[in-house]
PDB file of C-alpha atoms in Angstrom:
ATOM      1  CA  MET A  67      78.937   0.618 -33.112  1.00  0.00           C
ATOM      2  CA  LYS A  68      75.817   2.809 -32.086  1.00  0.00           C
ATOM      3  CA  THR A  69      72.564   1.409 -31.142  1.00  0.00           C
ATOM      4  CA  PRO A  70      70.143   2.194 -33.672  1.00  0.00           C
ATOM      5  CA  TYR A  71      66.832   3.607 -32.952  1.00  0.00           C
ATOM      6  CA  THR A  72      63.624   1.551 -32.355  1.00  0.00           C
ATOM      7  CA  HIS A  73      61.271   2.262 -35.320  1.00  0.00           C
ATOM      8  CA  ILE A  74      58.437   5.020 -34.578  1.00  0.00           C
ATOM      9  CA  TYR A  75      55.888   2.826 -35.834  1.00  0.00           C
ATOM     10  CA  LYS A  76      56.890  -0.174 -33.556  1.00  0.00           C
ATOM     11  CA  VAL A  77      56.767   2.142 -30.541  1.00  0.00           C
ATOM     12  CA  LEU A  78      53.521   3.086 -31.604  1.00  0.00           C
ATOM     13  CA  ARG A  79      52.127  -0.392 -32.053  1.00  0.00           C
ATOM     14  CA  LEU A  80      53.408  -1.179 -28.802  1.00  0.00           C
ATOM     15  CA  ASN A  81      52.187   1.440 -26.775  1.00  0.00           C
ATOM     16  CA  ARG A  82      48.385   1.189 -28.767  1.00  0.00           C
ATOM     17  CA  PHE A  83      48.352  -2.373 -28.170  1.00  0.00           C
ATOM     18  CA  ILE A  84      49.513  -1.740 -24.302  1.00  0.00           C
ATOM     19  CA  VAL A  85      46.370   1.099 -24.046  1.00  0.00           C
ATOM     20  CA  LEU A  86      43.935  -1.367 -25.330  1.00  0.00           C
ATOM     21  CA  SER A  87      44.902  -4.192 -23.040  1.00  0.00           C
ATOM     22  CA  VAL A  88      44.737  -1.444 -20.074  1.00  0.00           C
ATOM     23  CA  LEU A  89      41.454  -0.494 -21.440  1.00  0.00           C
ATOM     24  CA  LEU A  90      39.891  -4.296 -21.537  1.00  0.00           C
ATOM     25  CA  MET A  91      40.919  -5.254 -18.465  1.00  0.00           C
ATOM     26  CA  ALA A  92      39.241  -2.044 -16.716  1.00  0.00           C
ATOM     27  CA  PHE A  93      36.053  -2.705 -18.729  1.00  0.00           C
ATOM     28  CA  CYS A  94      35.787  -6.657 -17.756  1.00  0.00           C
ATOM     29  CA  SER A  95      37.010  -5.644 -14.400  1.00  0.00           C
ATOM     30  CA  SER A  96      34.092  -2.620 -14.219  1.00  0.00           C
ATOM     31  CA  MET A  97      31.593  -5.901 -15.723  1.00  0.00           C
ATOM     32  CA  ILE A  98      32.542  -8.171 -13.315  1.00  0.00           C
ATOM     33  CA  SER A  99      32.175  -5.720 -10.138  1.00  0.00           C
ATOM     34  CA  LEU A 100      29.010  -4.453 -11.570  1.00  0.00           C
ATOM     35  CA  TYR A 101      27.423  -7.871 -11.400  1.00  0.00           C
ATOM     36  CA  GLN A 102      28.708  -9.063  -7.824  1.00  0.00           C
ATOM     37  CA  VAL A 103      27.489  -5.661  -6.725  1.00  0.00           C
ATOM     38  CA  ARG A 104      23.950  -6.479  -8.384  1.00  0.00           C
ATOM     39  CA  GLN A 105      24.019  -9.966  -7.043  1.00  0.00           C
ATOM     40  CA  VAL A 106      24.798  -8.675  -3.702  1.00  0.00           C
ATOM     41  CA  GLN A 107      21.617  -5.871  -3.987  1.00  0.00           C
ATOM     42  CA  GLN A 108      19.352  -8.943  -4.877  1.00  0.00           C
ATOM     43  CA  ASP A 109      20.340 -11.055  -1.853  1.00  0.00           C
ATOM     44  CA  PHE A 110      19.629  -7.687   0.387  1.00  0.00           C
ATOM     45  CA  LEU A 111      16.457  -7.501  -1.189  1.00  0.00           C
ATOM     46  CA  ASN A 112      15.131 -11.406  -0.639  1.00  0.00           C
ATOM     47  CA  LYS A 113      16.646 -11.044   2.892  1.00  0.00           C
ATOM     48  CA  ALA A 114      15.830  -9.302   6.072  1.00  0.00           C
ATOM     49  CA  PHE A 115      17.950  -9.156   9.083  1.00  0.00           C
ATOM     50  CA  ALA A 116      17.585  -9.811  13.022  1.00  0.00           C
ATOM     51  CA  ILE A 117      19.800  -9.455  15.821  1.00  0.00           C
ATOM     52  CA  SER A 118      20.167 -12.573  17.948  1.00  0.00           C
ATOM     53  CA  PRO A 119      19.909 -11.854  21.489  1.00  0.00           C
ATOM     54  CA  ASP A 120      23.437 -13.067  21.774  1.00  0.00           C
ATOM     55  CA  GLY A 121      24.172 -10.156  19.362  1.00  0.00           C
ATOM     56  CA  GLY A 122      25.107 -12.484  16.047  1.00  0.00           C
ATOM     57  CA  VAL A 123      22.888 -11.182  12.732  1.00  0.00           C
ATOM     58  CA  LEU A 124      20.433 -13.497  11.440  1.00  0.00           C
ATOM     59  CA  PRO A 125      19.261 -13.923   8.219  1.00  0.00           C
ATOM     60  CA  LEU A 126      15.239 -14.016   8.038  1.00  0.00           C
ATOM     61  CA  GLU A 127      13.657 -14.482   4.283  1.00  0.00           C
ATOM     62  CA  LEU A 128      11.236 -12.188   3.514  1.00  0.00           C
ATOM     63  CA  VAL A 129       7.697 -13.209   2.964  1.00  0.00           C
ATOM     64  CA  SER A 130       6.516 -12.881  -0.474  1.00  0.00           C
ATOM     65  CA  GLN A 131       4.147  -9.954  -1.601  1.00  0.00           C
ATOM     66  CA  LYS A 132       1.743 -12.386  -2.479  1.00  0.00           C
ATOM     67  CA  ASP A 133       1.715 -13.821   1.116  1.00  0.00           C
ATOM     68  CA  GLN A 134       1.477 -10.008   1.941  1.00  0.00           C
ATOM     69  CA  ILE A 135      -1.400  -8.956  -0.085  1.00  0.00           C
ATOM     70  CA  GLU A 136      -4.134  -9.915   2.422  1.00  0.00           C
ATOM     71  CA  VAL A 137      -2.410  -8.019   5.313  1.00  0.00           C
ATOM     72  CA  GLU A 138      -2.587  -5.110   2.971  1.00  0.00           C
ATOM     73  CA  VAL A 139      -5.899  -5.556   1.498  1.00  0.00           C
ATOM     74  CA  LYS A 140      -7.540  -6.102   5.223  1.00  0.00           C
ATOM     75  CA  SER A 141      -5.717  -3.042   6.183  1.00  0.00           C
ATOM     76  CA  HIS A 142      -6.958  -1.050   3.713  1.00  0.00           C
ATOM     77  CA  LEU A 143     -10.327  -2.240   4.294  1.00  0.00           C
ATOM     78  CA  ASP A 144      -9.906  -1.235   8.008  1.00  0.00           C
ATOM     79  CA  GLN A 145      -8.438   1.922   7.104  1.00  0.00           C
ATOM     80  CA  PHE A 146     -11.437   2.537   4.904  1.00  0.00           C
ATOM     81  CA  HIS A 147     -14.206   2.055   7.415  1.00  0.00           C
ATOM     82  CA  ARG A 148     -12.715   3.840  10.079  1.00  0.00           C
ATOM     83  CA  TYR A 149     -12.562   7.009   7.922  1.00  0.00           C
ATOM     84  CA  PHE A 150     -15.968   6.210   6.072  1.00  0.00           C
ATOM     85  CA  TYR A 151     -17.815   5.517   9.370  1.00  0.00           C
ATOM     86  CA  GLY A 152     -15.952   7.061  12.157  1.00  0.00           C
ATOM     87  CA  LEU A 153     -17.519  10.540  12.192  1.00  0.00           C
ATOM     88  CA  ASN A 154     -18.322  13.336  14.540  1.00  0.00           C
ATOM     89  CA  THR A 155     -18.659  17.416  13.815  1.00  0.00           C
ATOM     90  CA  SER A 156     -14.577  18.016  13.643  1.00  0.00           C
ATOM     91  CA  ASN A 157     -13.610  15.229  11.649  1.00  0.00           C
ATOM     92  CA  TYR A 158     -16.346  14.153   9.344  1.00  0.00           C
ATOM     93  CA  LYS A 159     -15.497  16.469   6.392  1.00  0.00           C
ATOM     94  CA  GLU A 160     -11.642  15.341   6.615  1.00  0.00           C
ATOM     95  CA  ASN A 161     -12.494  11.579   7.556  1.00  0.00           C
ATOM     96  CA  ILE A 162     -15.005  11.465   3.912  1.00  0.00           C
ATOM     97  CA  ALA A 163     -11.843  13.252   2.219  1.00  0.00           C
ATOM     98  CA  LYS A 164      -9.480  10.659   3.050  1.00  0.00           C
ATOM     99  CA  ALA A 165     -12.026   8.127   2.581  1.00  0.00           C
ATOM    100  CA  LEU A 166     -12.806   9.154  -1.116  1.00  0.00           C
ATOM    101  CA  TRP A 167      -8.932   8.442  -1.900  1.00  0.00           C
ATOM    102  CA  LEU A 168      -9.366   4.614  -1.231  1.00  0.00           C
ATOM    103  CA  GLY A 169     -12.215   3.945  -3.433  1.00  0.00           C
ATOM    104  CA  ASN A 170     -13.211   4.916  -6.995  1.00  0.00           C
ATOM    105  CA  SER A 171     -16.897   6.500  -7.671  1.00  0.00           C
ATOM    106  CA  SER A 172     -18.748   3.840  -6.441  1.00  0.00           C
ATOM    107  CA  VAL A 173     -17.530   5.328  -2.928  1.00  0.00           C
ATOM    108  CA  ASP A 174     -18.442   8.463  -3.917  1.00  0.00           C
ATOM    109  CA  GLN A 175     -22.020   7.857  -5.235  1.00  0.00           C
ATOM    110  CA  VAL A 176     -22.769   6.016  -1.596  1.00  0.00           C
ATOM    111  CA  TYR A 177     -21.190   8.975  -0.193  1.00  0.00           C
ATOM    112  CA  ARG A 178     -23.436  11.349  -2.250  1.00  0.00           C
ATOM    113  CA  GLN A 179     -26.770   9.350  -1.327  1.00  0.00           C
ATOM    114  CA  LYS A 180     -25.969   9.661   2.403  1.00  0.00           C
ATOM    115  CA  LYS A 181     -25.538  13.104   1.809  1.00  0.00           C
ATOM    116  CA  ALA A 182     -28.986  13.717  -0.102  1.00  0.00           C
ATOM    117  CA  ASP A 183     -30.554  11.627   2.903  1.00  0.00           C
ATOM    118  CA  GLY A 184     -29.385  14.031   5.457  1.00  0.00           C
ATOM    119  CA  VAL A 185     -26.759  11.824   7.287  1.00  0.00           C
ATOM    120  CA  TYR A 186     -24.131  14.431   7.598  1.00  0.00           C
ATOM    121  CA  ASN A 187     -26.641  17.131   8.393  1.00  0.00           C
ATOM    122  CA  ARG A 188     -28.290  15.469  11.097  1.00  0.00           C
ATOM    123  CA  LEU A 189     -24.400  14.572  12.316  1.00  0.00           C
ATOM    124  CA  LEU A 190     -24.051  18.540  12.842  1.00  0.00           C
ATOM    125  CA  GLN A 191     -27.499  19.132  14.185  1.00  0.00           C
ATOM    126  CA  TYR A 192     -27.591  17.022  16.787  1.00  0.00           C
ATOM    127  CA  SER A 193     -23.864  16.759  17.430  1.00  0.00           C
ATOM    128  CA  LEU A 194     -23.349  13.134  16.931  1.00  0.00           C
ATOM    129  CA  VAL A 195     -20.511  11.213  17.927  1.00  0.00           C
ATOM    130  CA  GLN A 196     -20.096   7.733  15.296  1.00  0.00           C
ATOM    131  CA  ARG A 197     -17.647   5.389  16.683  1.00  0.00           C
ATOM    132  CA  VAL A 198     -16.483   2.623  14.980  1.00  0.00           C
ATOM    133  CA  THR A 199     -15.642   0.040  17.382  1.00  0.00           C
ATOM    134  CA  LYS A 200     -14.653  -3.288  15.015  1.00  0.00           C
ATOM    135  CA  ILE A 201     -14.082  -4.181  11.725  1.00  0.00           C
ATOM    136  CA  GLU A 202     -13.984  -7.972  10.297  1.00  0.00           C
ATOM    137  CA  SER A 203     -13.298  -8.538   6.698  1.00  0.00           C
ATOM    138  CA  THR A 204     -13.035 -11.535   4.396  1.00  0.00           C
ATOM    139  CA  VAL A 205     -11.455 -11.413   0.965  1.00  0.00           C
ATOM    140  CA  LYS A 206     -10.777 -13.533  -2.047  1.00  0.00           C
ATOM    141  CA  LEU A 207      -7.769 -13.277  -3.600  1.00  0.00           C
ATOM    142  CA  ALA A 208      -7.587 -16.282  -6.460  1.00  0.00           C
ATOM    143  CA  GLU A 209      -8.489 -13.265  -8.858  1.00  0.00           C
ATOM    144  CA  VAL A 210      -8.252  -9.845  -9.551  1.00  0.00           C
ATOM    145  CA  PRO A 211      -9.900  -7.632  -8.842  1.00  0.00           C
ATOM    146  CA  TYR A 212     -10.142  -9.477  -4.944  1.00  0.00           C
ATOM    147  CA  SER A 213     -13.549  -9.510  -3.550  1.00  0.00           C
ATOM    148  CA  PHE A 214     -14.689  -8.304  -0.394  1.00  0.00           C
ATOM    149  CA  GLU A 215     -17.126  -8.492   2.771  1.00  0.00           C
ATOM    150  CA  ALA A 216     -16.660  -6.125   5.739  1.00  0.00           C
ATOM    151  CA  THR A 217     -18.679  -6.114   8.886  1.00  0.00           C
ATOM    152  CA  THR A 218     -18.443  -3.054  10.750  1.00  0.00           C
ATOM    153  CA  TRP A 219     -19.629  -2.349  14.310  1.00  0.00           C
ATOM    154  CA  PHE A 220     -20.372   0.930  15.324  1.00  0.00           C
ATOM    155  CA  GLU A 221     -22.026   3.024  17.823  1.00  0.00           C
ATOM    156  CA  ILE A 222     -23.826   6.501  17.749  1.00  0.00           C
ATOM    157  CA  ASN A 223     -23.579   8.574  20.549  1.00  0.00           C
ATOM    158  CA  ARG A 224     -26.677  10.947  20.971  1.00  0.00           C
ATOM    159  CA  GLY A 225     -25.554  12.352  24.569  1.00  0.00           C
ATOM    160  CA  SER A 226     -28.137  10.757  26.809  1.00  0.00           C
ATOM    161  CA  SER A 227     -28.327   7.211  25.137  1.00  0.00           C
ATOM    162  CA  THR A 228     -26.030   5.074  22.631  1.00  0.00           C
ATOM    163  CA  GLU A 229     -27.473   3.017  19.715  1.00  0.00           C
ATOM    164  CA  LYS A 230     -25.282   0.110  18.451  1.00  0.00           C
ATOM    165  CA  TYR A 231     -25.591  -1.101  14.614  1.00  0.00           C
ATOM    166  CA  LYS A 232     -23.774  -3.865  12.591  1.00  0.00           C
ATOM    167  CA  LEU A 233     -23.504  -2.754   8.765  1.00  0.00           C
ATOM    168  CA  VAL A 234     -22.468  -5.087   6.009  1.00  0.00           C
ATOM    169  CA  THR A 235     -20.477  -3.914   2.969  1.00  0.00           C
ATOM    170  CA  SER A 236     -18.936  -5.470   0.074  1.00  0.00           C
ATOM    171  CA  GLY A 237     -17.029  -4.673  -3.471  1.00  0.00           C
ATOM    172  CA  GLU A 238     -13.988  -5.560  -4.789  1.00  0.00           C
ATOM    173  CA  LEU A 239     -10.408  -4.170  -5.049  1.00  0.00           C
ATOM    174  CA  LEU A 240      -7.994  -3.420  -7.734  1.00  0.00           C
ATOM    175  CA  ARG A 241      -4.352  -2.914  -7.494  1.00  0.00           C
ATOM    176  CA  VAL A 242      -3.232   1.057  -8.426  1.00  0.00           C
ATOM    177  CA  ASP A 243      -0.160   3.339  -7.651  1.00  0.00           C
ATOM    178  CA  ARG A 244       0.699   3.978  -4.249  1.00  0.00           C
ATOM    179  CA  SER A 245       0.397   7.653  -3.312  1.00  0.00           C
ATOM    180  CA  PHE A 246       1.448   8.606   0.335  1.00  0.00           C
ATOM    181  CA  PRO A 247      -0.350   9.299   2.587  1.00  0.00           C
ATOM    182  CA  ASN A 248      -3.545   9.563   0.488  1.00  0.00           C
ATOM    183  CA  ASN A 249      -3.284   5.847  -0.576  1.00  0.00           C
ATOM    184  CA  PRO A 250      -0.259   3.875   1.213  1.00  0.00           C
ATOM    185  CA  HIS A 251      -1.607   0.597   0.299  1.00  0.00           C
ATOM    186  CA  GLY A 252      -2.040   1.042  -3.630  1.00  0.00           C
ATOM    187  CA  LEU A 253      -5.339  -0.020  -3.583  1.00  0.00           C
ATOM    188  CA  LEU A 254      -8.641   1.092  -5.021  1.00  0.00           C
ATOM    189  CA  ILE A 255     -12.412  -0.150  -3.503  1.00  0.00           C
ATOM    190  CA  THR A 256     -14.516  -0.552  -6.550  1.00  0.00           C
ATOM    191  CA  ASN A 257     -18.316  -1.673  -7.054  1.00  0.00           C
ATOM    192  CA  PHE A 258     -18.878  -0.337  -3.064  1.00  0.00           C
ATOM    193  CA  PHE A 259     -22.450  -1.497  -1.905  1.00  0.00           C
ATOM    194  CA  GLU A 260     -23.607  -1.213   1.580  1.00  0.00           C
ATOM    195  CA  ASN A 261     -25.567  -4.390   1.972  1.00  0.00           C
ATOM    196  CA  GLN A 262     -27.089  -4.542   5.498  1.00  0.00           C
ATOM    197  CA  LEU A 263     -27.403  -1.998   8.290  1.00  0.00           C
ATOM    198  CA  ILE A 264     -28.537  -4.097  11.439  1.00  0.00           C
ATOM    199  CA  LYS A 265     -29.643  -1.688  14.658  1.00  0.00           C
ATOM    200  CA  GLN A 266     -28.290  -3.736  17.881  1.00  0.00           C
ATOM    201  CA  PRO A 267     -30.559  -4.355  20.780  1.00  0.00           C
ATOM    202  CA  ASP A 268     -29.676  -2.507  23.972  1.00  0.00           C
ATOM    203  CA  GLU A 269     -27.853  -4.771  26.651  1.00  0.00           C
ATOM    204  CA  HIS A 270     -29.152  -4.383  30.574  1.00  0.00           C
TER     205      HIS A 270
END
């Protein structure tokens, strides 16, 4: 007796069931793998690693961005004041250009006023060297924009003599897109103002 052939439609249905089952399992497997990869990625983003003295790997929790903002703000202010006030005949144009990237039109207004007052002409005429020696900043981070007050100590070398000054400035800081190397901290100084300039007594 001959074995009857399996009905062609039954074979097709079985093949379709097998194909769909394989595709479904592959899809589920892919989704599970994607989820696991994302979890691993999040773990790496939230942790840093250091090598212990014995060669082991130690996980370190990253400090949150909120904890880092004070460091970034003060670094931004330090960079700005060193560019804006640390000047000599060879670098002043480059330094002013860099400083203007770190602030808005209020910084540009101060620059234009100083230029109109002949500050930069005297710098060139007498080959002055204006060197920043120290910067101290206080910032308030409770709300945006962040307010600040900075004290900058600088000295002007006139060749035969050196004059020392203390300058107090204030303003606010806004978050903007980071732009390397022009604005790596992603902060913009606004409402910038030079509050007080005090000549320091000569030290003997």
